[in-house]
Short mmCIF file of C-alpha atoms and ligand atoms in Angstrom, two decimals:
data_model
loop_
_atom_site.label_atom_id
_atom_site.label_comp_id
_atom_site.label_asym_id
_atom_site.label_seq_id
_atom_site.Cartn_x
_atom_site.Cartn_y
_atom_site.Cartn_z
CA UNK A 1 1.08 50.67 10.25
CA UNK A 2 4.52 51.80 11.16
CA UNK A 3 5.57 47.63 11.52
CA UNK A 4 4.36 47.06 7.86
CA UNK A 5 6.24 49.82 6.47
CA UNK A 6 9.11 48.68 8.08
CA UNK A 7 8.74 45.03 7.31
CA UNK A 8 8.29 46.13 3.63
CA UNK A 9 11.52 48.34 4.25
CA UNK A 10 13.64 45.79 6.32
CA UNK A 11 13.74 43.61 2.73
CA UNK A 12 15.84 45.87 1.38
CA UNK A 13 17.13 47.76 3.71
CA UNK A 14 20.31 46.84 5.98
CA UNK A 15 18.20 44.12 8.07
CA UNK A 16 20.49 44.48 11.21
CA UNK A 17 20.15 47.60 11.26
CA UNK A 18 16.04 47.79 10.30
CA UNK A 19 16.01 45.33 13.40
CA UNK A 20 17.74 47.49 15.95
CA UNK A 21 16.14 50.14 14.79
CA UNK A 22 12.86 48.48 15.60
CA UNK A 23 13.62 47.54 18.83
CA UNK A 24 14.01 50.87 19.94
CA UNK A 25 10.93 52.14 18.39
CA UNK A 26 8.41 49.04 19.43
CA UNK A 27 9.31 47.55 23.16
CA UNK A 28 8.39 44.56 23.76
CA UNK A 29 9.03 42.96 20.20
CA UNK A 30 11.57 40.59 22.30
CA UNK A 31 14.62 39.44 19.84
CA UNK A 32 18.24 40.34 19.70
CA UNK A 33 20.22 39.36 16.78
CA UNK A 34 22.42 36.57 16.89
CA UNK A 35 22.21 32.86 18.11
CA UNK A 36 18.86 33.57 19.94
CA UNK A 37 17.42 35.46 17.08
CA UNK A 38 13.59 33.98 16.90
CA UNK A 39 13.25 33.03 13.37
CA UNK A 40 9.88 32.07 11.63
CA UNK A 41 8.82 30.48 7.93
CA UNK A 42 7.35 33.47 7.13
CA UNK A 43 7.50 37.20 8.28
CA UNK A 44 10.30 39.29 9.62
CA UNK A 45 12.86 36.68 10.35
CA UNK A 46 11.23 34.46 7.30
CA UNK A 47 13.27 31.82 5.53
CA UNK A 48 14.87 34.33 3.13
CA UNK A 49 16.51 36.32 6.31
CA UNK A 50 17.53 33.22 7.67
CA UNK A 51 20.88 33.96 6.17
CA UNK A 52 21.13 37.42 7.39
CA UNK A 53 21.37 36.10 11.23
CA UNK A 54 22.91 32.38 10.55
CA UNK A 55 25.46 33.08 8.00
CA UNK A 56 25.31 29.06 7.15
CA UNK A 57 21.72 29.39 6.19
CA UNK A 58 23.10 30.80 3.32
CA UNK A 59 25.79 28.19 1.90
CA UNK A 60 26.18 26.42 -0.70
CA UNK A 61 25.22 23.00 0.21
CA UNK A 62 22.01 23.88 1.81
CA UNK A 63 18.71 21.33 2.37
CA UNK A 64 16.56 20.49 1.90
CA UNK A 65 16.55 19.75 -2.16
CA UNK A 66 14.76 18.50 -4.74
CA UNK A 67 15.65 14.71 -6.02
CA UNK A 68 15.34 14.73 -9.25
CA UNK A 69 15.23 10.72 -10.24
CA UNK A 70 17.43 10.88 -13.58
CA UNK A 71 20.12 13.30 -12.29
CA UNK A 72 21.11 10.77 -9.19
CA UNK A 73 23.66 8.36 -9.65
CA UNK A 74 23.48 5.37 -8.61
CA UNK A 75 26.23 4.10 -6.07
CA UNK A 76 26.42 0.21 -5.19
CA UNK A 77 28.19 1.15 -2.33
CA UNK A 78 24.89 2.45 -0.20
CA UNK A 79 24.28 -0.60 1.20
CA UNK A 80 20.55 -0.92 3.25
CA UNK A 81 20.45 1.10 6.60
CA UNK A 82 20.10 -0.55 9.73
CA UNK A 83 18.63 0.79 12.38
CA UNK A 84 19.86 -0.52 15.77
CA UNK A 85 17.52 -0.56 19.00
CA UNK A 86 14.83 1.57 17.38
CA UNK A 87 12.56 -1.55 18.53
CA UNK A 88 13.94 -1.66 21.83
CA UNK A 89 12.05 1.21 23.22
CA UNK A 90 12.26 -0.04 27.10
CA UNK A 91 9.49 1.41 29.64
CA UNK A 92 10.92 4.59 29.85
CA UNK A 93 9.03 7.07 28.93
CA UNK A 94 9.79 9.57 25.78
CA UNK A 95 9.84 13.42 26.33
CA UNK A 96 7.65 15.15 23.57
CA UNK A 97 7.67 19.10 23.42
CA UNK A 98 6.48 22.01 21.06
CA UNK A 99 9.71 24.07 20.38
CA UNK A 100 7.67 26.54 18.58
CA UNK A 101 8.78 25.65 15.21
CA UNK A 102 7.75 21.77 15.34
CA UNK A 103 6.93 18.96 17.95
CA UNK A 104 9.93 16.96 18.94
CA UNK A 105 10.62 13.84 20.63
CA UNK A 106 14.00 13.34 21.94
CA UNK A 107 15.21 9.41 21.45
CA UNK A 108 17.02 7.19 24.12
CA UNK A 109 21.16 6.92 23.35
CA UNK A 110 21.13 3.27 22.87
CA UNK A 111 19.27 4.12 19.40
CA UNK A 112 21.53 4.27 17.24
CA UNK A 113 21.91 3.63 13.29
CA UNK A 114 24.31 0.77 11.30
CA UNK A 115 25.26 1.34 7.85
CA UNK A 116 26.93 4.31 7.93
CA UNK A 117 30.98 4.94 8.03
CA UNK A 118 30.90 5.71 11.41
CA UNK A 119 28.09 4.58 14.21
CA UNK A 120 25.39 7.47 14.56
CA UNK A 121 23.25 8.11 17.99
CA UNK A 122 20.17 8.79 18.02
CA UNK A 123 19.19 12.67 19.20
CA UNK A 124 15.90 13.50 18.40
CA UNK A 125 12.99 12.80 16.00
CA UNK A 126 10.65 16.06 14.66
CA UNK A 127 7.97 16.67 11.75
CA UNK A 128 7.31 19.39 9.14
CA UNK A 129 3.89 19.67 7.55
CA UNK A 130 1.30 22.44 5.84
CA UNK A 131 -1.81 23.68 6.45
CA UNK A 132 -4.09 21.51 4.78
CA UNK A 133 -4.50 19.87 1.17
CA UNK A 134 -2.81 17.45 -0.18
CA UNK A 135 -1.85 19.68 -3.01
CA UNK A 136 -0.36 22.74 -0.87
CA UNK A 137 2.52 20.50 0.30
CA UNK A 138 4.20 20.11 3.79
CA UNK A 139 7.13 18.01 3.18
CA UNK A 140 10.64 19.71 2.66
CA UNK A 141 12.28 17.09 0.24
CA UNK A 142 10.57 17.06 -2.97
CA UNK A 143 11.40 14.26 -5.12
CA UNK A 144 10.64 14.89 -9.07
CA UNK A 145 8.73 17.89 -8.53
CA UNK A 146 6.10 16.07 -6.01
CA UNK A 147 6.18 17.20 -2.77
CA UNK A 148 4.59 14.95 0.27
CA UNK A 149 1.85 15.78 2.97
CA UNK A 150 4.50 15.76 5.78
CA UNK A 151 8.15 14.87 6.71
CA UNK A 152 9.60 12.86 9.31
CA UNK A 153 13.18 13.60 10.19
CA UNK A 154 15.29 10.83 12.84
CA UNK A 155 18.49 13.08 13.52
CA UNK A 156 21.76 11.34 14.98
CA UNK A 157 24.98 11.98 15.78
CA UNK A 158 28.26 10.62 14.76
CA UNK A 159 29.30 9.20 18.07
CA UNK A 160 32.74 7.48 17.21
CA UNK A 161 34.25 11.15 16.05
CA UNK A 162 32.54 13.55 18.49
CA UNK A 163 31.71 13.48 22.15
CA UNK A 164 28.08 14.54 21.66
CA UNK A 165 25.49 16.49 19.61
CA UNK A 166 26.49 20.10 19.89
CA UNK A 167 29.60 19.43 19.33
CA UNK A 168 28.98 16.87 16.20
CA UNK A 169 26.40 19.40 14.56
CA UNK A 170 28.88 21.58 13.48
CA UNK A 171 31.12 19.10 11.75
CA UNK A 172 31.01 17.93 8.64
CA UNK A 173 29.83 14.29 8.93
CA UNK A 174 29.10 15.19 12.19
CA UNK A 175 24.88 14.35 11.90
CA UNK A 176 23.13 11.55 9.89
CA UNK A 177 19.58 12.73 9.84
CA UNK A 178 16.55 9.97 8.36
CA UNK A 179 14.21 11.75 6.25
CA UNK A 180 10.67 9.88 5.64
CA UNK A 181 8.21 11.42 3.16
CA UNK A 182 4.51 11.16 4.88
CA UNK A 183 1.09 10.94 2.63
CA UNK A 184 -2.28 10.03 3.17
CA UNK A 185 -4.26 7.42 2.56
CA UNK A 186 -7.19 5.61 3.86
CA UNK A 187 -5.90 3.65 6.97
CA UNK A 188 -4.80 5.10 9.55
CA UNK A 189 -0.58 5.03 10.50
CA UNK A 190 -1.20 3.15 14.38
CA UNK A 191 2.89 4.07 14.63
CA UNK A 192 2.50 8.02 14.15
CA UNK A 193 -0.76 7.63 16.34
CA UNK A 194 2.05 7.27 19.48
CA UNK A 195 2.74 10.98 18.44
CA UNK A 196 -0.42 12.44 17.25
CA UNK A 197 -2.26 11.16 19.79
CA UNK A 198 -0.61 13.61 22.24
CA UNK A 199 -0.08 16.74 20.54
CA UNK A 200 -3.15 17.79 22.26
CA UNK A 201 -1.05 18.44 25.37
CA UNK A 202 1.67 20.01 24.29
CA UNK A 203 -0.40 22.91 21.96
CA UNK A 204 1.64 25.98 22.79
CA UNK A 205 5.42 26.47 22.37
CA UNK A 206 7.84 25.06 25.13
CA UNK A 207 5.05 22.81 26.26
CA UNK A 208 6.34 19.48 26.96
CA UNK A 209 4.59 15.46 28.08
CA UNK A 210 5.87 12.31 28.62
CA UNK A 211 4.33 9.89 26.29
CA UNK A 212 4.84 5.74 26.36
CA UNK A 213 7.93 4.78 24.30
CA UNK A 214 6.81 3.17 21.43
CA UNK A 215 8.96 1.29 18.47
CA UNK A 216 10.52 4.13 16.26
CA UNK A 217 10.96 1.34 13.27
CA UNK A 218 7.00 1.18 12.65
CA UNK A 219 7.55 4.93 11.84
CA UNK A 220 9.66 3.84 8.89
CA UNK A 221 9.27 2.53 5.43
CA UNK A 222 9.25 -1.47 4.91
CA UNK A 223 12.14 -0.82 2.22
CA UNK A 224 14.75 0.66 4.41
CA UNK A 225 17.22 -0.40 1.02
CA UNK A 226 16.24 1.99 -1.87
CA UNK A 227 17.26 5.44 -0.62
CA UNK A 228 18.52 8.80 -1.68
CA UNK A 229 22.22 10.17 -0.14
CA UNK A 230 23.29 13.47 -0.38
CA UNK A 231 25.92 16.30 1.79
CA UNK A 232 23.44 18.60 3.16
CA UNK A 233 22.37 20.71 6.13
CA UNK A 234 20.04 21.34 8.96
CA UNK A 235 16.57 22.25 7.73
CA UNK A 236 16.19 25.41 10.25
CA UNK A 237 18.52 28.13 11.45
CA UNK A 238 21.64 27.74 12.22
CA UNK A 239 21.68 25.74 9.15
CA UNK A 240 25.05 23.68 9.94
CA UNK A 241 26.43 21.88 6.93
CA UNK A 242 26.82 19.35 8.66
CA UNK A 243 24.58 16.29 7.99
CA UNK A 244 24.74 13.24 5.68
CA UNK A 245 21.15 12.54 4.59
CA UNK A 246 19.45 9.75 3.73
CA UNK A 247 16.01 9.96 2.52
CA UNK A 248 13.86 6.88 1.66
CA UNK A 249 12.78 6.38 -1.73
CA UNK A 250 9.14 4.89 -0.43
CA UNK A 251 6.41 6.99 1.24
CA UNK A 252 4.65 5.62 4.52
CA UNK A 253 0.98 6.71 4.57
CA UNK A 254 -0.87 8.26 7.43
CA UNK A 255 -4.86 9.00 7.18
CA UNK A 256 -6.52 12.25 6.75
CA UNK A 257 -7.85 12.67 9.96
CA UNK A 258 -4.18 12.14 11.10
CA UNK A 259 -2.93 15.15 9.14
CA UNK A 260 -5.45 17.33 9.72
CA UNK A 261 -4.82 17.13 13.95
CA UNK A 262 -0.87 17.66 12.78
CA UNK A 263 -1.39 20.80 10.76
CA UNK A 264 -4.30 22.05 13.26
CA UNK A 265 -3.78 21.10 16.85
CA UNK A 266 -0.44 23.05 17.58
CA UNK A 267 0.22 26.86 18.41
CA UNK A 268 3.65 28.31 17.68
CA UNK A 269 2.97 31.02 19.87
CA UNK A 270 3.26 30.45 24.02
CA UNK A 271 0.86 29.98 25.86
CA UNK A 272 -1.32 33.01 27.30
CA UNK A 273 0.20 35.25 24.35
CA UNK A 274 -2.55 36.78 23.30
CA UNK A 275 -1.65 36.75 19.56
CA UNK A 276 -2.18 33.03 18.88
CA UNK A 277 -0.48 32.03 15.81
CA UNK A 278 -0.83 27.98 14.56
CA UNK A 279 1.99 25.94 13.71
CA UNK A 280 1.60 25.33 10.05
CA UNK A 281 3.68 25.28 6.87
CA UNK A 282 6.98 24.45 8.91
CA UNK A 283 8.71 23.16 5.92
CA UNK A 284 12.08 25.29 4.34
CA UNK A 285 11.61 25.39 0.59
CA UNK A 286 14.03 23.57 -1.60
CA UNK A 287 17.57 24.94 -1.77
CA UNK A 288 19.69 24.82 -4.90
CA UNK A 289 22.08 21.87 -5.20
CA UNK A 290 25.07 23.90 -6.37
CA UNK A 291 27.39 21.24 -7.31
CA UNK A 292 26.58 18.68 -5.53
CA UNK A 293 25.36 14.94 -6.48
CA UNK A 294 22.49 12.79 -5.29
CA UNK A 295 23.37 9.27 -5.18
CA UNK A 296 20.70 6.57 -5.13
CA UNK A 297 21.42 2.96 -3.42
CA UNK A 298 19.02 1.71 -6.73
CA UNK A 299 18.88 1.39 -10.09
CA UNK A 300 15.45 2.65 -11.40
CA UNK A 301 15.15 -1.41 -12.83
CA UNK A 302 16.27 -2.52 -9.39
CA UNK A 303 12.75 -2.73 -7.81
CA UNK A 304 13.28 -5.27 -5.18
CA UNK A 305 10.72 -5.24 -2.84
CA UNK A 306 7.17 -3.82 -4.64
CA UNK A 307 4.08 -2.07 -3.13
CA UNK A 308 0.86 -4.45 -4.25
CA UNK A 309 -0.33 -1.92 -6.71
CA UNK A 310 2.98 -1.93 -8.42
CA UNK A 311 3.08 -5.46 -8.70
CA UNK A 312 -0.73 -5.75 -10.18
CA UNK A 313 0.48 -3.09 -12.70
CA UNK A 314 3.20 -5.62 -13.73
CA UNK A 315 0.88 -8.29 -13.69
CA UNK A 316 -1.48 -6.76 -15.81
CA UNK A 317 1.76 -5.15 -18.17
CA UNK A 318 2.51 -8.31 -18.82
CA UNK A 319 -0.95 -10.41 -19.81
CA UNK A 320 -1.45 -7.51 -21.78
CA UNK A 321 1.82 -8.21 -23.23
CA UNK A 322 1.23 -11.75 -23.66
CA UNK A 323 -2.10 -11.24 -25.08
CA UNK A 324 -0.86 -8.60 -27.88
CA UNK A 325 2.16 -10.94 -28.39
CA UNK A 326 -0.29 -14.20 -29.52
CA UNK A 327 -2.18 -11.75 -31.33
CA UNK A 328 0.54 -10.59 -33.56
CA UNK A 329 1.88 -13.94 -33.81
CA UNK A 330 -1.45 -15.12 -34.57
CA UNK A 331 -1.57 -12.95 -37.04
CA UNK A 332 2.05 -13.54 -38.51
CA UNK A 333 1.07 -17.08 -38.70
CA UNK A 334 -2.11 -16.12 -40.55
CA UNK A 335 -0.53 -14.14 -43.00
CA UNK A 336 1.84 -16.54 -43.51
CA UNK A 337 -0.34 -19.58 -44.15
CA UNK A 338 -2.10 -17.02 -46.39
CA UNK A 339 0.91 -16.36 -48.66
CA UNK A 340 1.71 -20.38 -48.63
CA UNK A 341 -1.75 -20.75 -50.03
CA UNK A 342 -1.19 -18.14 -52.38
CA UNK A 343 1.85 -19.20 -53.50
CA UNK A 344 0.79 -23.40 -53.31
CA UNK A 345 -2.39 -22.50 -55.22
CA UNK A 346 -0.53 -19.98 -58.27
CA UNK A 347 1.54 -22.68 -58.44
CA UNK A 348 -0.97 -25.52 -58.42
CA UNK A 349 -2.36 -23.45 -61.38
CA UNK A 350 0.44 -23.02 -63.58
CA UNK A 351 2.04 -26.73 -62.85
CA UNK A 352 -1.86 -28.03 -63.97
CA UNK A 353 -1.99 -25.40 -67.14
CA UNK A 354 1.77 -26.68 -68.08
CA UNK A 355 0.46 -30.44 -67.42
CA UNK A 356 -2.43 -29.49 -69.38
CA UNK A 357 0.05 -28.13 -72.31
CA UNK A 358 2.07 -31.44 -71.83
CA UNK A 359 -0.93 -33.55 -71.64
CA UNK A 360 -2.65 -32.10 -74.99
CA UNK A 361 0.12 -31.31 -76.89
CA UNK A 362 2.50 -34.46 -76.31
CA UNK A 363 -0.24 -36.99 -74.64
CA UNK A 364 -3.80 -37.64 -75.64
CA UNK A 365 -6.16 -37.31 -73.19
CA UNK A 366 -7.79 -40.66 -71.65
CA UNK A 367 -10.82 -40.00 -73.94
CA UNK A 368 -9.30 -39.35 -76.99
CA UNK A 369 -7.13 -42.43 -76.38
CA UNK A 370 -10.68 -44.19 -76.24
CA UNK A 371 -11.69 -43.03 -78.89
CA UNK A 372 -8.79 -44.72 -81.08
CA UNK A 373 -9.81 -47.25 -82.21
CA UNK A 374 -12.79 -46.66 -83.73
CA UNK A 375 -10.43 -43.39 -85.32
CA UNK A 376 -8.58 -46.12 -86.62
CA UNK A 377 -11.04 -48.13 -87.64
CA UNK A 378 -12.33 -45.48 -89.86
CA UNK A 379 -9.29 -44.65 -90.91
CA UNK A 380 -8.77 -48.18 -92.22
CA UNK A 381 -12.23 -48.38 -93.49
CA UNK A 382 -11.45 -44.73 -95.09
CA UNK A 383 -8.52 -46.25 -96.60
CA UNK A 384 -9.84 -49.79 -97.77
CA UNK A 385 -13.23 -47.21 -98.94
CA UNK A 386 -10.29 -44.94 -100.39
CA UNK A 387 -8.16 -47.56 -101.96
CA UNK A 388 -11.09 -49.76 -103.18
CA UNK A 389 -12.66 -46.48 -104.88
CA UNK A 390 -8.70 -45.76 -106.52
CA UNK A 391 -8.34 -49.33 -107.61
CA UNK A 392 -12.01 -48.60 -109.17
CA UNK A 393 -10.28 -45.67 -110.14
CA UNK A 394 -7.52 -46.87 -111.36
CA UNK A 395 -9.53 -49.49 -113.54
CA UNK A 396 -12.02 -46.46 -114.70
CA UNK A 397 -8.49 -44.78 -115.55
CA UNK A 398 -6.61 -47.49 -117.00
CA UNK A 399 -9.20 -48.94 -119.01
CA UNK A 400 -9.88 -45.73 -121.63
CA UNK A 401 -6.08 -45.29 -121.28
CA UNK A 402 -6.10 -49.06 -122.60
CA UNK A 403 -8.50 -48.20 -124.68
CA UNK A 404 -8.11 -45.07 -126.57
C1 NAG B 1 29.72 18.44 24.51
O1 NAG B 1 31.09 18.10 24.61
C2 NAG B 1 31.95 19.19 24.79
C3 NAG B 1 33.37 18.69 24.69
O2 NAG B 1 33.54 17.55 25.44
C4 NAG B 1 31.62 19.87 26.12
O3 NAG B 1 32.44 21.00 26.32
C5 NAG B 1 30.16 20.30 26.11
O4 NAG B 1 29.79 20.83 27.37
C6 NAG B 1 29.26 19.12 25.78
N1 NAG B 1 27.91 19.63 25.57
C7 NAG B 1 26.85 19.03 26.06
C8 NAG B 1 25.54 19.66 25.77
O5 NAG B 1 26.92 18.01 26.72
C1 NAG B 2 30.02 14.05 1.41
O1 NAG B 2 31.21 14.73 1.68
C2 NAG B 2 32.30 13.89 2.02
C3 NAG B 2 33.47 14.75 2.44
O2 NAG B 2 33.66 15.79 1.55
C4 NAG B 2 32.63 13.00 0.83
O3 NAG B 2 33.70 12.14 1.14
C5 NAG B 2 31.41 12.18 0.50
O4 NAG B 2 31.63 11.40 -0.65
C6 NAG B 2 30.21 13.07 0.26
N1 NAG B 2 29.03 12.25 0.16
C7 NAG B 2 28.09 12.45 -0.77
C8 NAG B 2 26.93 11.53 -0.73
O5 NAG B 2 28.16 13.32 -1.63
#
């Protein structure tokens, strides 16, 4: 009862002091502030009193962040990332451990990573994740308000400036850390099955196993090209400002199965402490971007290599296309053989009324023209009837004239 109260109280109250405080009331409760401090997600050292013990946690150019596609810029100069001996694994085995805050396997120096001002060695590779559903969350990047399953993170250290990591993390552009957004899907990831495979044997905090080297590349994206870049920081206390971050643009997929053993199979709590407390939800929440920019190595057009579901949608984009493009021409074509009728027949009519006109008021029409003759016939016979009958006339007339 007394811890609650003072949790509740240590919010608001001076938290150094809270935590001193505590420490003489409840022995055992084994911290001391400073750079041992044991910090948690949640809880008395939680993610918003990360700041209160590591100063840097509390910066302004904190990750991880949010990517938010339309306000990157896109910068021609981010050429693809190459990284250098990730296949080359050799037989020597890699050194996997539970830190209490995530599993970590520490990489071989001769891994290093090309494309970068300045030559980065490998350090150390580590995941964040949730505690189950897809729709909870897990990964710390979020990129337009999605958030992944899980997050990979291939840290490295700028070894043509500084002599090694400790030194490097606490320089700007001293770290270059990879971060790879992890999903599910149906098929299982054989690459992250060289890590979950063995978290088994490492399920309490500072547990540690050799495992077989294995290539670090299949843990990767195909498109190592299309990527976002940004000035950030270490996910977890002490929150150095001191890495250049590069996180891929395309998710790899791991199965279900897979993530469940990665949110379920690890203890953040040692082992034989009898209040057992699972690893879950290891993942910082976004942290505001202040003024700083995202850049993208792509241009939203610039899809250059496509998943196969991408490139059926453009497939199908475009016979649909096609197919509504002949039926509007179809239909221009249509309409405009229509009108040409239209106008061909309106005119057909007039021109034959007007010929018509013509033909009956100027010309006489083939029958009348037949008909002629015998007209004129008549007419003759009318006018040898007619002058025959005024000649009789003429007599009848002239004759009582002659006589009166
Ligand atoms: C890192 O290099 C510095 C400077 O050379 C040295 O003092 C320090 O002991 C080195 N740290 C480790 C962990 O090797
Ligand atoms: C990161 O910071 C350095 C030094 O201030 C600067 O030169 C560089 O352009 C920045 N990079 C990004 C991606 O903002």
């Amino acid at each position: 009862m007394r811890f609650t109260v003072l949790c509740v109280g240590a919010r608001r109250a001076n938290m150094e002091f809270v935590a001193l405080f505590m420490l003489l009331l409840i022995p055992g409760l084994h911290w001391t502030v400073g750079e041992d401090t044991s910090w948690t997600y949640t809880g008395m050292v939680g993610q918003s009193e990360w700041s209160d013990y590591f100063p840097d946690c509390g910066g302004n150019s904190q990750s991880p962040v949010e990517v938010v596609t339309t306000q990157t810029k896109y910068d021609p100069g981010l050429t693809p990332l190459t990284p250098l001996g990730y296949s080359q694994h050799g037989n020597k085995p890699f050194t996997l451990y539970n830190n209490g805050h995530t599993a970590v396997i520490d990489l071989p120096d001769w891994m290093s990573l090309g494309g970068l001002p300045w030559l980065f060695s490998a350090v150390q590779m580590h995941l964040h994740w949730g505690s189950g559903g897809p729709s909870i969350g897990g990964s710390e990047h979020i990129i337009n308000g999605q958030s992944a399953e899980a997050e990979l993170h291939i840290v490295h250290y700028n070894s043509e400036l500084y002599p090694n990591m400790s030194v490097a993390m606490t320089q700007r552009d001293g770290l270059a850390v990879l971060g790879v957004l992890i999903v599910t899907g149906e098929e299982t990831n054989p690459g992250f099955n060289n890590i979950i495979n063995y978290l088994s044997r490492i399920r309490h905090a500072n547990q540690k196993v050799y495992i077989p080297a294995f290539d670090v590349q299949s843990l990767l994206p195909n498109d190592l090209e299309r990527y976002y870049r940004y000035n950030g920081s270490l996910t977890t206390p002490p929150c150095y400002q001191s890495v250049i971050w590069t996180l891929f643009h395309e998710r790899v997929q791991i199965s279900k199965a897979q993530l469940l053993r990665m949110e379920t199979l690890l203890y953040s709590s040692k082992a034989g402490d009898p209040d057992r407390m699972l690893l879950q939800d290891n993942y910082r929440s976004t942290q505001p971007l202040n003024h700083r920019m995202v850049f993208a190595s792509f241009t939203a057009e610039s899809g250059k290599e496509l998943s196969s579901g991408e490139v059926t949608a453009i497939v199908i984009g475009v016979m649909c296309g096609c197919v509504g493009l002949a039926v509007i021409v179809r239909f221009i074509i249509k309409t405009i053989r229509f009108f040409t009728l239209l106008h061909h027949e309106t005119v057909a009519v007039n021109s034959s009324t007007s010929s018509w006109d013509v033909l009956t008021n100027n010309r006489p029409a083939p029958m009348q023209r037949m008909k002629e003759p015998e007209k004129a016939k008549e007419k003759q016979q009318e006018m040898v009837l007619n002058s025959t009958s005024q000649a009789e006339k003429k007599e009848e007339r002239s004759s009582p004239q002659t006589e009166p």
